[in-house]
mmCIF file of C-alpha atoms and ligand atoms in Angstrom:
data_model
loop_
_atom_site.group_PDB
_atom_site.id
_atom_site.type_symbol
_atom_site.label_atom_id
_atom_site.label_comp_id
_atom_site.label_asym_id
_atom_site.label_seq_id
_atom_site.Cartn_x
_atom_site.Cartn_y
_atom_site.Cartn_z
ATOM 1 C CA UNK A 240 128.042 118.258 80.373
ATOM 2 C CA UNK A 241 125.630 116.627 82.615
ATOM 3 C CA UNK A 242 122.303 118.299 82.736
ATOM 4 C CA UNK A 243 121.722 120.718 85.754
ATOM 5 C CA UNK A 244 119.734 119.579 88.496
ATOM 6 C CA UNK A 245 116.619 121.263 88.691
ATOM 7 C CA UNK A 246 115.911 123.857 91.354
ATOM 8 C CA UNK A 247 114.695 122.152 94.490
ATOM 9 C CA UNK A 248 111.489 124.579 94.977
ATOM 10 C CA UNK A 249 110.548 123.637 91.642
ATOM 11 C CA UNK A 250 110.833 119.830 92.058
ATOM 12 C CA UNK A 251 109.164 119.976 95.469
ATOM 13 C CA UNK A 252 106.342 122.017 94.324
ATOM 14 C CA UNK A 253 105.466 119.297 91.441
ATOM 15 C CA UNK A 254 105.615 116.657 94.170
ATOM 16 C CA UNK A 255 103.355 118.524 96.588
ATOM 17 C CA UNK A 256 100.792 118.983 93.629
ATOM 18 C CA UNK A 257 100.953 115.220 93.092
ATOM 19 C CA UNK A 258 100.289 114.542 96.579
ATOM 20 C CA UNK A 259 97.183 117.089 96.516
ATOM 21 C CA UNK A 260 96.270 115.462 93.292
ATOM 22 C CA UNK A 261 95.880 112.096 95.170
ATOM 23 C CA UNK A 262 94.058 113.733 98.410
ATOM 24 C CA UNK A 263 97.135 112.855 100.363
ATOM 25 C CA UNK A 264 98.880 116.295 101.090
ATOM 26 C CA UNK A 265 98.894 117.131 104.664
ATOM 27 C CA UNK A 266 98.609 120.481 106.289
ATOM 28 C CA UNK A 267 99.281 121.836 109.613
ATOM 29 C CA UNK A 268 96.184 123.514 111.443
ATOM 30 C CA UNK A 269 97.155 125.475 114.557
ATOM 31 C CA UNK A 270 95.166 125.170 117.904
ATOM 32 C CA UNK A 271 95.196 128.303 119.802
ATOM 33 C CA UNK A 272 94.391 126.751 123.215
ATOM 34 C CA UNK A 273 95.423 123.895 125.196
ATOM 35 C CA UNK A 274 94.829 120.295 124.138
ATOM 36 C CA UNK A 275 91.552 119.790 125.964
ATOM 37 C CA UNK A 276 87.627 118.212 124.994
ATOM 38 C CA UNK A 277 87.300 121.636 123.247
ATOM 39 C CA UNK A 278 89.978 123.514 121.476
ATOM 40 C CA UNK A 279 90.120 126.651 119.444
ATOM 41 C CA UNK A 280 90.786 126.880 115.784
ATOM 42 C CA UNK A 281 90.752 130.260 113.684
ATOM 43 C CA UNK A 282 89.042 131.793 116.870
ATOM 44 C CA UNK A 283 86.411 128.947 116.983
ATOM 45 C CA UNK A 284 85.722 125.972 119.613
ATOM 46 C CA UNK A 285 85.684 122.711 118.106
ATOM 47 C CA UNK A 286 85.129 119.548 120.052
ATOM 48 C CA UNK A 287 88.559 117.334 119.806
ATOM 49 C CA UNK A 288 88.197 113.675 118.987
ATOM 50 C CA UNK A 289 91.873 113.473 117.701
ATOM 51 C CA UNK A 290 94.039 113.744 120.450
ATOM 52 C CA UNK A 291 96.129 110.865 122.521
ATOM 53 C CA UNK A 292 95.633 112.965 125.989
ATOM 54 C CA UNK A 293 93.030 110.268 126.474
ATOM 55 C CA UNK A 294 92.785 110.870 130.338
ATOM 56 C CA UNK A 295 92.931 114.648 130.235
ATOM 57 C CA UNK A 296 96.077 114.971 132.177
ATOM 58 C CA UNK A 297 97.810 117.418 129.928
ATOM 59 C CA UNK A 298 95.684 119.951 131.710
ATOM 60 C CA UNK A 299 95.554 118.203 135.094
ATOM 61 C CA UNK A 300 96.427 120.738 137.777
ATOM 62 C CA UNK A 301 98.790 118.469 139.611
ATOM 63 C CA UNK A 302 100.508 117.631 136.402
ATOM 64 C CA UNK A 303 100.901 121.224 135.506
ATOM 65 C CA UNK A 304 102.087 122.170 139.022
ATOM 66 C CA UNK A 305 104.921 119.658 138.570
ATOM 67 C CA UNK A 306 105.978 121.131 135.232
ATOM 68 C CA UNK A 307 106.143 124.398 136.850
ATOM 69 C CA UNK A 308 108.007 123.480 139.769
ATOM 70 C CA UNK A 309 110.583 121.521 137.488
ATOM 71 C CA UNK A 310 111.192 124.753 135.456
ATOM 72 C CA UNK A 311 111.700 126.638 138.632
ATOM 73 C CA UNK A 312 114.190 124.384 140.226
ATOM 74 C CA UNK A 313 116.088 122.992 136.789
ATOM 75 C CA UNK A 314 115.372 125.639 134.464
ATOM 76 C CA UNK A 315 113.776 124.638 130.841
ATOM 77 C CA UNK A 316 116.468 122.536 129.270
ATOM 78 C CA UNK A 317 118.651 119.553 130.526
ATOM 79 C CA UNK A 318 121.644 121.443 128.705
ATOM 80 C CA UNK A 319 123.184 118.387 127.396
ATOM 81 C CA UNK A 320 122.871 114.855 126.727
ATOM 82 C CA UNK A 321 122.532 112.371 129.475
ATOM 83 C CA UNK A 322 125.892 111.067 129.497
ATOM 84 C CA UNK A 323 127.529 114.399 129.442
ATOM 85 C CA UNK A 324 125.926 116.760 131.803
ATOM 86 C CA UNK A 325 122.279 116.271 131.143
ATOM 87 C CA UNK A 326 121.374 113.863 133.499
ATOM 88 C CA UNK A 327 119.192 115.022 136.398
ATOM 89 C CA UNK A 328 118.313 113.587 139.497
ATOM 90 C CA UNK A 329 114.647 114.181 138.201
ATOM 91 C CA UNK A 330 115.315 111.931 135.459
ATOM 92 C CA UNK A 331 116.535 109.150 137.886
ATOM 93 C CA UNK A 332 113.403 109.810 139.823
ATOM 94 C CA UNK A 333 110.985 109.241 137.152
ATOM 95 C CA UNK A 334 112.613 106.206 135.890
ATOM 96 C CA UNK A 335 112.599 104.671 139.285
ATOM 97 C CA UNK A 336 108.807 105.556 139.397
ATOM 98 C CA UNK A 337 108.369 104.077 135.691
ATOM 99 C CA UNK A 338 110.489 100.986 136.754
ATOM 100 C CA UNK A 339 108.028 100.350 139.683
ATOM 101 C CA UNK A 340 104.766 101.029 137.835
ATOM 102 C CA UNK A 341 106.085 98.383 135.225
ATOM 103 C CA UNK A 342 107.166 96.147 137.794
ATOM 104 C CA UNK A 343 110.563 95.941 136.121
ATOM 105 C CA UNK A 344 114.362 96.306 137.375
ATOM 106 C CA UNK A 345 115.199 99.485 135.839
ATOM 107 C CA UNK A 346 113.707 102.248 133.164
ATOM 108 C CA UNK A 347 115.335 104.747 130.944
ATOM 109 C CA UNK A 348 113.699 107.978 129.464
ATOM 110 C CA UNK A 349 113.908 109.045 126.061
ATOM 111 C CA UNK A 350 113.127 112.423 124.506
ATOM 112 C CA UNK A 351 110.444 110.678 122.096
ATOM 113 C CA UNK A 352 108.882 107.184 121.502
ATOM 114 C CA UNK A 353 110.103 107.579 117.879
ATOM 115 C CA UNK A 354 113.380 107.776 119.499
ATOM 116 C CA UNK A 355 113.143 105.106 122.049
ATOM 117 C CA UNK A 356 111.901 102.623 119.270
ATOM 118 C CA UNK A 357 114.470 103.634 116.696
ATOM 119 C CA UNK A 358 117.326 103.655 119.512
ATOM 120 C CA UNK A 359 115.974 100.121 121.169
ATOM 121 C CA UNK A 360 115.623 98.298 117.964
ATOM 122 C CA UNK A 361 118.930 99.139 116.324
ATOM 123 C CA UNK A 362 120.621 98.679 120.028
ATOM 124 C CA UNK A 363 119.602 94.816 119.990
ATOM 125 C CA UNK A 364 119.722 93.493 116.576
ATOM 126 C CA UNK A 365 122.038 94.346 113.667
ATOM 127 C CA UNK A 366 123.242 92.403 110.335
ATOM 128 C CA UNK A 367 122.388 88.766 110.151
ATOM 129 C CA UNK A 368 119.703 88.801 112.962
ATOM 130 C CA UNK A 369 116.116 88.484 112.624
ATOM 131 C CA UNK A 370 113.143 91.029 113.603
ATOM 132 C CA UNK A 371 109.661 89.668 113.484
ATOM 133 C CA UNK A 372 107.253 92.929 112.975
ATOM 134 C CA UNK A 373 103.583 93.459 112.729
ATOM 135 C CA UNK A 374 102.398 94.770 109.385
ATOM 136 C CA UNK A 375 100.386 97.596 111.098
ATOM 137 C CA UNK A 376 103.318 98.378 113.771
ATOM 138 C CA UNK A 377 103.806 101.898 114.475
ATOM 139 C CA UNK A 378 105.931 103.899 112.016
ATOM 140 C CA UNK A 379 109.001 104.405 114.417
ATOM 141 C CA UNK A 380 109.291 100.312 114.695
ATOM 142 C CA UNK A 381 109.245 100.103 110.998
ATOM 143 C CA UNK A 382 112.318 102.817 110.823
ATOM 144 C CA UNK A 383 114.257 100.987 113.825
ATOM 145 C CA UNK A 384 113.651 97.658 112.038
ATOM 146 C CA UNK A 385 114.856 99.102 108.664
ATOM 147 C CA UNK A 386 117.847 100.932 110.380
ATOM 148 C CA UNK A 387 118.758 97.853 112.233
ATOM 149 C CA UNK A 388 120.123 96.002 109.079
ATOM 150 C CA UNK A 389 118.520 92.961 110.761
ATOM 151 C CA UNK A 390 116.322 90.815 108.366
ATOM 152 C CA UNK A 391 112.855 91.994 108.832
ATOM 153 C CA UNK A 392 110.160 89.747 108.474
ATOM 154 C CA UNK A 393 106.695 91.513 108.568
ATOM 155 C CA UNK A 394 103.745 89.255 109.378
ATOM 156 C CA UNK A 395 100.269 90.109 108.322
ATOM 157 C CA UNK A 396 98.574 91.854 111.321
ATOM 158 C CA UNK A 397 98.074 89.711 114.295
ATOM 159 C CA UNK A 398 98.506 86.494 112.169
ATOM 160 C CA UNK A 399 100.232 84.396 114.522
ATOM 161 C CA UNK A 400 100.287 81.308 112.288
ATOM 162 C CA UNK A 401 102.625 83.172 109.693
ATOM 163 C CA UNK A 402 104.916 84.540 112.394
ATOM 164 C CA UNK A 403 105.198 80.973 113.773
ATOM 165 C CA UNK A 404 105.954 79.794 110.117
ATOM 166 C CA UNK A 405 108.485 82.412 109.795
ATOM 167 C CA UNK A 406 110.242 81.672 113.218
ATOM 168 C CA UNK A 407 110.266 78.070 112.337
ATOM 169 C CA UNK A 408 111.921 78.665 109.074
ATOM 170 C CA UNK A 409 114.648 80.757 110.582
ATOM 171 C CA UNK A 410 117.912 78.863 111.193
ATOM 172 C CA UNK A 411 118.640 78.924 114.685
ATOM 173 C CA UNK A 412 121.890 80.860 116.113
ATOM 174 C CA UNK A 413 121.216 84.602 115.558
ATOM 175 C CA UNK A 414 119.324 86.820 117.567
ATOM 176 C CA UNK A 415 115.459 86.923 116.967
ATOM 177 C CA UNK A 416 113.389 89.851 118.139
ATOM 178 C CA UNK A 417 109.375 90.037 117.950
ATOM 179 C CA UNK A 418 108.170 93.345 118.075
ATOM 180 C CA UNK A 419 104.693 94.737 118.185
ATOM 181 C CA UNK A 420 102.161 97.383 119.102
ATOM 182 C CA UNK A 421 100.059 96.431 122.152
ATOM 183 C CA UNK A 422 96.902 98.531 121.065
ATOM 184 C CA UNK A 423 97.364 99.252 117.720
ATOM 185 C CA UNK A 424 97.697 102.862 117.029
ATOM 186 C CA UNK A 425 95.308 103.085 113.850
ATOM 187 C CA UNK A 426 93.155 100.403 114.618
ATOM 188 C CA UNK A 427 92.245 100.259 117.827
ATOM 189 C CA UNK A 428 92.653 96.401 118.418
ATOM 190 C CA UNK A 429 95.120 94.783 120.686
ATOM 191 C CA UNK A 430 98.117 92.499 119.841
ATOM 192 C CA UNK A 431 97.619 88.467 120.757
ATOM 193 C CA UNK A 432 100.218 89.019 123.511
ATOM 194 C CA UNK A 433 99.646 85.539 125.168
ATOM 195 C CA UNK A 434 100.444 83.898 121.992
ATOM 196 C CA UNK A 435 103.203 86.113 121.194
ATOM 197 C CA UNK A 436 104.806 85.491 124.414
ATOM 198 C CA UNK A 437 104.480 81.540 124.233
ATOM 199 C CA UNK A 438 106.053 81.909 120.594
ATOM 200 C CA UNK A 439 108.869 83.841 121.777
ATOM 201 C CA UNK A 440 109.747 81.329 124.482
ATOM 202 C CA UNK A 441 109.338 78.357 122.191
ATOM 203 C CA UNK A 442 111.312 79.875 119.440
ATOM 204 C CA UNK A 443 113.945 81.658 121.634
ATOM 205 C CA UNK A 444 113.022 84.951 120.301
ATOM 206 C CA UNK A 445 113.122 88.232 122.686
ATOM 207 C CA UNK A 446 109.916 90.108 122.797
ATOM 208 C CA UNK A 447 109.206 93.809 122.749
ATOM 209 C CA UNK A 448 105.984 95.493 123.345
ATOM 210 C CA UNK A 449 105.098 99.109 122.271
ATOM 211 C CA UNK A 450 102.517 100.331 124.824
ATOM 212 C CA UNK A 451 102.136 103.593 123.540
ATOM 213 C CA UNK A 452 98.346 103.759 123.533
ATOM 214 C CA UNK A 453 98.007 101.551 126.534
ATOM 215 C CA UNK A 454 100.450 103.086 128.993
ATOM 216 C CA UNK A 455 97.694 104.899 131.614
ATOM 217 C CA UNK A 456 94.876 103.316 130.093
ATOM 218 C CA UNK A 457 94.813 99.697 130.139
ATOM 219 C CA UNK A 458 95.299 97.191 132.968
ATOM 220 C CA UNK A 459 94.811 97.160 136.469
ATOM 221 C CA UNK A 460 97.081 100.245 137.271
ATOM 222 C CA UNK A 461 97.006 101.585 134.037
ATOM 223 C CA UNK A 462 100.364 99.680 133.596
ATOM 224 C CA UNK A 463 99.402 98.545 130.270
ATOM 225 C CA UNK A 464 98.047 95.310 128.254
ATOM 226 C CA UNK A 465 100.708 93.190 129.016
ATOM 227 C CA UNK A 466 99.990 93.909 132.782
ATOM 228 C CA UNK A 467 96.452 93.461 132.144
ATOM 229 C CA UNK A 468 97.229 90.200 130.522
ATOM 230 C CA UNK A 469 99.193 89.102 133.345
ATOM 231 C CA UNK A 470 102.391 88.824 131.209
ATOM 232 C CA UNK A 471 104.424 91.586 132.191
ATOM 233 C CA UNK A 472 107.445 89.399 133.861
ATOM 234 C CA UNK A 473 107.561 87.472 130.179
ATOM 235 C CA UNK A 474 108.288 90.267 128.016
ATOM 236 C CA UNK A 475 111.930 91.349 127.434
ATOM 237 C CA UNK A 476 111.380 94.819 126.460
ATOM 238 C CA UNK A 477 108.682 97.155 127.607
ATOM 239 C CA UNK A 478 108.206 100.476 125.521
ATOM 240 C CA UNK A 479 105.683 103.103 126.373
ATOM 241 C CA UNK A 480 105.190 106.850 125.721
ATOM 242 C CA UNK A 481 104.607 109.870 128.129
ATOM 243 C CA UNK A 482 103.159 111.868 125.650
ATOM 244 C CA UNK A 483 99.703 110.129 125.254
ATOM 245 C CA UNK A 484 97.686 109.469 128.167
ATOM 246 C CA UNK A 485 100.413 110.795 130.497
ATOM 247 C CA UNK A 486 99.922 114.699 129.094
ATOM 248 C CA UNK A 487 103.283 115.173 128.580
ATOM 249 C CA UNK A 488 106.187 114.407 126.330
ATOM 250 C CA UNK A 489 109.007 111.709 126.032
ATOM 251 C CA UNK A 490 109.021 107.938 126.284
ATOM 252 C CA UNK A 491 110.220 105.060 128.372
ATOM 253 C CA UNK A 492 111.898 101.804 128.082
ATOM 254 C CA UNK A 493 111.493 99.544 131.003
ATOM 255 C CA UNK A 494 113.212 95.862 131.498
ATOM 256 C CA UNK A 495 115.866 94.180 133.245
ATOM 257 C CA UNK A 496 119.091 96.332 134.567
ATOM 258 C CA UNK A 497 121.235 94.802 131.787
ATOM 259 C CA UNK A 498 118.874 96.059 129.115
ATOM 260 C CA UNK A 499 119.027 99.588 130.488
ATOM 261 C CA UNK A 500 122.474 99.549 130.867
ATOM 262 C CA UNK A 501 123.355 98.433 127.571
ATOM 263 C CA UNK A 502 120.627 100.992 125.964
ATOM 264 C CA UNK A 503 122.657 103.784 127.935
ATOM 265 C CA UNK A 504 125.783 102.400 126.032
ATOM 266 C CA UNK A 505 124.406 101.595 122.657
ATOM 267 C CA UNK A 506 120.959 103.478 121.801
ATOM 268 C CA UNK A 507 122.181 106.016 119.567
ATOM 269 C CA UNK A 508 119.157 108.052 119.876
ATOM 270 C CA UNK A 509 119.367 108.065 123.885
ATOM 271 C CA UNK A 510 123.461 108.681 123.625
ATOM 272 C CA UNK A 511 123.352 111.615 120.851
ATOM 273 C CA UNK A 512 120.313 113.756 122.193
ATOM 274 C CA UNK A 513 119.798 116.293 124.864
ATOM 275 C CA UNK A 514 118.037 114.709 127.966
ATOM 276 C CA UNK A 515 114.130 115.047 128.285
ATOM 277 C CA UNK A 516 113.491 118.758 129.234
ATOM 278 C CA UNK A 517 112.502 118.809 133.199
ATOM 279 C CA UNK A 518 108.974 120.052 132.641
ATOM 280 C CA UNK A 519 108.200 117.129 130.722
ATOM 281 C CA UNK A 520 109.970 114.530 133.133
ATOM 282 C CA UNK A 521 108.473 116.092 136.071
ATOM 283 C CA UNK A 522 104.977 116.490 134.238
ATOM 284 C CA UNK A 523 105.269 112.572 133.421
ATOM 285 C CA UNK A 524 106.123 111.770 137.034
ATOM 286 C CA UNK A 525 103.039 113.482 138.171
ATOM 287 C CA UNK A 526 100.808 111.979 135.558
ATOM 288 C CA UNK A 527 101.972 108.525 136.882
ATOM 289 C CA UNK A 528 100.775 109.320 140.371
ATOM 290 C CA UNK A 529 97.471 110.525 139.195
ATOM 291 C CA UNK A 530 96.860 107.548 136.967
ATOM 292 C CA UNK A 531 97.322 105.350 139.573
ATOM 293 C CA UNK A 532 95.292 107.037 142.251
ATOM 294 C CA UNK A 533 92.385 107.914 139.762
ATOM 295 C CA UNK A 534 91.324 104.650 138.551
ATOM 296 C CA UNK A 535 87.870 106.483 137.613
ATOM 297 C CA UNK A 536 89.476 108.296 134.852
ATOM 298 C CA UNK A 537 90.268 104.966 132.972
ATOM 299 C CA UNK A 538 86.674 103.870 133.661
ATOM 300 C CA UNK A 539 85.290 107.091 132.382
ATOM 301 C CA UNK A 540 87.402 106.866 129.067
ATOM 302 C CA UNK A 541 86.210 103.160 128.436
ATOM 303 C CA UNK A 542 82.670 104.375 128.939
ATOM 304 C CA UNK A 543 82.798 107.149 126.698
ATOM 305 C CA UNK A 544 84.464 104.741 124.131
ATOM 306 C CA UNK A 545 81.999 102.136 124.339
ATOM 307 C CA UNK A 546 79.224 105.156 123.844
ATOM 308 C CA UNK A 547 80.962 106.570 121.060
ATOM 309 C CA UNK A 548 81.774 103.395 119.104
ATOM 310 C CA UNK A 549 78.046 101.923 119.699
ATOM 311 C CA UNK A 550 76.666 105.570 118.586
ATOM 312 C CA UNK A 551 78.473 105.488 115.456
ATOM 313 C CA UNK A 552 77.764 102.159 114.698
ATOM 314 C CA UNK A 553 74.044 102.536 115.200
ATOM 315 C CA UNK A 554 74.398 105.727 112.730
ATOM 316 C CA UNK A 555 75.581 103.310 109.904
ATOM 317 C CA UNK A 556 79.258 103.952 110.194
ATOM 318 C CA UNK A 557 81.805 100.982 109.896
ATOM 319 C CA UNK A 558 83.556 101.113 113.226
ATOM 320 C CA UNK A 559 86.542 98.638 114.523
ATOM 321 C CA UNK A 560 88.607 98.125 117.216
ATOM 322 C CA UNK A 561 87.944 97.143 120.896
ATOM 323 C CA UNK A 562 89.604 99.980 122.780
ATOM 324 C CA UNK A 563 89.423 103.849 123.043
ATOM 325 C CA UNK A 564 90.675 104.154 119.649
ATOM 326 C CA UNK A 565 87.697 103.894 117.324
ATOM 327 C CA UNK A 566 88.590 103.785 113.404
ATOM 328 C CA UNK A 567 85.822 104.656 110.963
ATOM 329 C CA UNK A 568 86.116 103.080 107.799
ATOM 330 C CA UNK A 569 85.781 105.055 104.812
ATOM 331 C CA UNK A 570 88.167 103.587 102.212
ATOM 332 C CA UNK A 571 89.287 106.500 99.810
ATOM 333 C CA UNK A 572 91.389 109.211 100.476
ATOM 334 C CA UNK A 573 89.015 111.958 99.143
ATOM 335 C CA UNK A 574 85.854 111.033 101.015
ATOM 336 C CA UNK A 575 87.643 110.758 104.224
ATOM 337 C CA UNK A 576 88.933 114.121 103.873
ATOM 338 C CA UNK A 577 85.480 115.120 102.927
ATOM 339 C CA UNK A 578 83.870 113.616 105.905
ATOM 340 C CA UNK A 579 86.351 115.103 108.155
ATOM 341 C CA UNK A 580 85.778 118.465 106.426
ATOM 342 C CA UNK A 581 82.271 118.269 107.130
ATOM 343 C CA UNK A 582 82.753 117.468 110.947
ATOM 344 C CA UNK A 583 84.870 120.598 111.121
ATOM 345 C CA UNK A 584 82.398 122.883 109.574
ATOM 346 C CA UNK A 585 79.938 121.326 112.370
ATOM 347 C CA UNK A 586 82.800 122.005 114.977
ATOM 348 C CA UNK A 587 84.378 118.571 115.550
ATOM 349 C CA UNK A 588 88.038 117.874 114.922
ATOM 350 C CA UNK A 589 88.414 114.252 114.017
ATOM 351 C CA UNK A 590 91.221 113.951 111.653
ATOM 352 C CA UNK A 591 91.142 111.654 108.476
ATOM 353 C CA UNK A 592 94.195 109.437 108.477
ATOM 354 C CA UNK A 593 95.446 108.344 105.003
ATOM 355 C CA UNK A 594 98.369 106.213 103.484
ATOM 356 C CA UNK A 595 101.250 105.843 104.309
ATOM 357 C CA UNK A 596 99.681 106.006 107.695
ATOM 358 C CA UNK A 597 97.400 103.103 107.144
ATOM 359 C CA UNK A 598 97.397 100.659 104.124
ATOM 360 C CA UNK A 599 96.252 101.804 100.479
ATOM 361 C CA UNK A 600 92.552 101.757 100.435
ATOM 362 C CA UNK A 601 91.926 101.830 104.156
ATOM 363 C CA UNK A 602 91.717 105.990 104.786
ATOM 364 C CA UNK A 603 89.826 106.572 108.013
ATOM 365 C CA UNK A 604 88.811 108.828 110.578
ATOM 366 C CA UNK A 605 90.406 107.898 113.791
ATOM 367 C CA UNK A 606 88.221 109.068 116.645
ATOM 368 C CA UNK A 607 89.290 108.837 120.010
ATOM 369 C CA UNK A 608 87.267 110.228 123.236
ATOM 370 C CA UNK A 609 88.868 111.521 126.331
ATOM 371 C CA UNK A 610 87.661 110.290 129.927
ATOM 372 C CA UNK A 611 86.893 114.150 130.254
ATOM 373 C CA UNK A 612 84.336 114.351 127.209
ATOM 374 C CA UNK A 613 81.001 114.852 128.938
ATOM 375 C CA UNK A 614 77.787 112.914 127.781
ATOM 376 C CA UNK A 615 76.562 116.438 126.390
ATOM 377 C CA UNK A 616 79.695 116.681 124.270
ATOM 378 C CA UNK A 617 79.579 113.148 122.923
ATOM 379 C CA UNK A 618 75.969 113.710 122.138
ATOM 380 C CA UNK A 619 76.916 116.726 119.977
ATOM 381 C CA UNK A 620 79.606 114.656 118.246
ATOM 382 C CA UNK A 621 77.339 112.025 117.223
ATOM 383 C CA UNK A 622 74.769 114.473 115.897
ATOM 384 C CA UNK A 623 77.599 116.200 113.695
ATOM 385 C CA UNK A 624 78.703 112.576 112.606
ATOM 386 C CA UNK A 625 75.053 111.925 111.405
ATOM 387 C CA UNK A 626 74.818 115.426 109.569
ATOM 388 C CA UNK A 627 78.337 115.077 108.211
ATOM 389 C CA UNK A 628 78.002 111.503 107.058
ATOM 390 C CA UNK A 629 75.056 112.534 105.049
ATOM 391 C CA UNK A 630 76.770 115.636 103.502
ATOM 392 C CA UNK A 631 79.573 113.480 102.515
ATOM 393 C CA UNK A 632 77.417 110.964 100.915
ATOM 394 C CA UNK A 633 78.512 108.013 103.101
ATOM 395 C CA UNK A 634 75.161 107.863 105.136
ATOM 396 C CA UNK A 635 71.731 107.848 103.585
HETATM 397 C C1 PLP B 826 102.771 107.865 119.056
HETATM 398 C C2 PLP B 826 103.663 106.553 118.938
HETATM 399 C C3 PLP B 826 105.043 106.209 119.187
HETATM 400 C C4 PLP B 826 105.911 107.452 119.127
HETATM 401 O O1 PLP B 826 105.863 108.170 120.354
HETATM 402 P P1 PLP B 826 106.000 109.883 120.531
HETATM 403 O O2 PLP B 826 106.384 110.047 121.751
HETATM 404 O O3 PLP B 826 105.219 110.616 119.963
HETATM 405 O O4 PLP B 826 107.407 109.988 119.514
HETATM 406 C C5 PLP B 826 105.648 104.872 119.083
HETATM 407 N N1 PLP B 826 104.728 104.135 118.921
HETATM 408 C C6 PLP B 826 103.580 104.031 119.092
HETATM 409 C C7 PLP B 826 102.748 102.682 118.825
HETATM 410 C C8 PLP B 826 102.910 105.095 118.761
HETATM 411 O O5 PLP B 826 101.693 105.426 118.882
#
């Protein structure tokens, strides 16, 4: 007689206790207001420094109005996958707008960035192929690489020498794909896109760039880091999300007409999922117009990031990155949680980021200002960090 399996709940309770012991347990915290510079939690206002709504567009009047109009015209759901009966003229219009924004032939909407990465990578490479991935790439890229069954070469963060050695050591003939975040989500630094582009060309590799954190934020029209670096035309696959700076939900892949046609046929996370909700598509379309028309939002975000990064550094925190994403290094999980908790009691929400989101021993607070934070709000944030840092024993 085989021993019977233990009851599910008993196994999971034990696993959850183990997570809690390692200060790795995560809990949901409900916000009872719009995602804005200040949010309400448990009836109390908190300054929000943990949002990707970088430009404040989630609550922009024109973006809200576009979503409302889309609901009135199309209803709340697309009703089916895009290839069945869920393809709306609204989707086509937003895709055309995204392609123009990115300067590509075509673009394709996905319901999320996670799905866009998994679907695109698995549609392009498979068994016997090679994919080269930065060690700090987003989890959705990692999952896409794993699911593709291609050989995955993970190179140390931004280490183009190791990448080149791996490319040179790969026998020619099979497909190769280099994939990278443009702005790294938890470190706030930038991919060396000029070198990656040159290596991709030299070693006959395709290049895919995930601009989740740069779309709307970086570059002349907010079109991303590739555009800022003048490399847009030399990147095969552009990906970005609509749920961060664009204040909505969903994602896009942009590139050649052939790429988009292939994804329509072969990206399983596009084919086998319901079309992006009309309100989300319309909101993203309206947000794109605001991004292009109001460069002052990008400028305000950059100014706020400098002010916050310099302020935190002056207090004695170890800050990193050189974008609007400011990692405050702590190291161990417990003190990172403690600092976040001390901040929360002082009315500031800045979440601790722990493994497996970041490598072991590199727990941190990920601090992100918004374009719409006022100077007075940032002063309050810095004052709270000074007190909380002392209370958590991280500052003298
Ligand atoms: C957030 C993020 C994603 C996932 O996008 P969602 O639309 O939230 O699923 C993908 N890539 C990167 C780099 C991200 O930061």
